[in-house]
Amino acid sequence: PAYNYNEPPTPVSLLLDIYSMAKKHLSHVYLGNVAGHEETARTYCSECSEILIDRNRYSTKLLSLDGNICTRCGHTFEGVL
């Protein structure tokens, strides 16, 4: 919780449930700042599941992208970089 915020943090189990539901309908879903669940902070190619973007706390790395193209399968990534 942030400064002067008096509510408890959202339970990780709820965040993971919402993440799972969203992945069924959306292509590029990720959670940030959820310790112990780093795989949910990554953006995967919607065609071949290659990791395109890896996030770790304050670091973001573009991995398998050439512009907005997945370097593994050639699929166009429809995200904002």
Short mmCIF file of C-alpha atoms in Angstrom, two decimals:
data_model
loop_
_atom_site.label_atom_id
_atom_site.label_comp_id
_atom_site.label_asym_id
_atom_site.label_seq_id
_atom_site.Cartn_x
_atom_site.Cartn_y
_atom_site.Cartn_z
CA PRO A 1 0.00 0.00 0.00
CA ALA A 2 1.09 3.51 -0.81
CA TYR A 3 1.55 6.46 1.52
CA ASN A 4 -1.70 7.37 3.35
CA TYR A 5 -3.54 4.42 1.79
CA ASN A 6 -5.43 2.57 4.49
CA GLU A 7 -6.85 -0.40 2.59
CA PRO A 8 -5.23 -3.85 2.71
CA PRO A 9 -3.39 -5.06 -0.39
CA THR A 10 -5.37 -7.05 -2.93
CA PRO A 11 -4.90 -10.77 -2.20
CA VAL A 12 -2.46 -12.41 -4.61
CA SER A 13 -4.92 -15.28 -5.12
CA LEU A 14 -7.52 -12.80 -6.44
CA LEU A 15 -4.97 -11.19 -8.77
CA LEU A 16 -4.01 -14.61 -10.13
CA ASP A 17 -7.67 -15.56 -10.66
CA ILE A 18 -8.32 -12.34 -12.57
CA TYR A 19 -5.10 -12.86 -14.57
CA SER A 20 -6.28 -16.35 -15.59
CA MET A 21 -9.73 -15.09 -16.60
CA ALA A 22 -8.28 -12.19 -18.60
CA LYS A 23 -5.83 -14.49 -20.47
CA LYS A 24 -8.83 -16.41 -21.84
CA HIS A 25 -10.09 -13.28 -23.64
CA LEU A 26 -7.08 -11.01 -24.14
CA SER A 27 -3.77 -11.60 -25.89
CA HIS A 28 -1.25 -9.66 -23.79
CA VAL A 29 -2.09 -9.76 -20.09
CA TYR A 30 0.47 -9.35 -17.34
CA LEU A 31 0.67 -8.66 -13.62
CA GLY A 32 3.28 -6.34 -12.19
CA ASN A 33 4.81 -6.27 -8.72
CA VAL A 34 3.58 -9.70 -7.61
CA ALA A 35 6.56 -11.32 -5.90
CA GLY A 36 6.97 -15.03 -6.50
CA HIS A 37 4.92 -14.97 -9.70
CA GLU A 38 7.42 -13.54 -12.17
CA GLU A 39 5.97 -15.58 -15.07
CA THR A 40 2.81 -13.44 -14.86
CA ALA A 41 4.88 -10.28 -15.44
CA ARG A 42 5.94 -11.43 -18.89
CA THR A 43 4.30 -10.71 -22.23
CA TYR A 44 4.15 -13.75 -24.49
CA CYS A 45 3.63 -14.04 -28.23
CA SER A 46 0.00 -14.96 -28.81
CA GLU A 47 1.02 -17.35 -31.62
CA CYS A 48 4.06 -19.27 -30.36
CA SER A 49 4.23 -18.36 -26.64
CA GLU A 50 7.77 -16.97 -26.90
CA ILE A 51 8.58 -14.42 -24.17
CA LEU A 52 8.49 -11.01 -25.86
CA ILE A 53 8.78 -8.71 -22.85
CA ASP A 54 10.20 -9.62 -19.46
CA ARG A 55 9.49 -7.44 -16.43
CA ASN A 56 11.26 -7.74 -13.10
CA ARG A 57 10.52 -5.08 -10.52
CA TYR A 58 11.89 -1.88 -12.10
CA SER A 59 13.47 -3.51 -15.12
CA THR A 60 11.77 -4.18 -18.46
CA LYS A 61 13.55 -6.07 -21.22
CA LEU A 62 12.40 -6.51 -24.81
CA LEU A 63 13.52 -10.03 -25.69
CA SER A 64 12.22 -11.71 -28.84
CA LEU A 65 11.08 -8.66 -30.74
CA ASP A 66 12.38 -7.03 -33.90
CA GLY A 67 10.33 -3.85 -33.89
CA ASN A 68 6.86 -5.27 -33.31
CA ILE A 69 7.56 -8.68 -34.89
CA CYS A 70 8.17 -11.88 -32.90
CA THR A 71 11.63 -13.14 -33.90
CA ARG A 72 10.59 -16.77 -33.37
CA CYS A 73 7.44 -17.01 -35.53
CA GLY A 74 7.07 -13.65 -37.32
CA HIS A 75 3.74 -12.77 -35.70
CA THR A 76 3.00 -9.05 -35.38
CA PHE A 77 2.84 -7.87 -31.77
CA GLU A 78 -0.16 -5.57 -31.36
CA GLY A 79 1.07 -3.74 -28.28
CA VAL A 80 2.47 -0.36 -27.35
CA LEU A 81 6.23 -0.42 -26.86
#
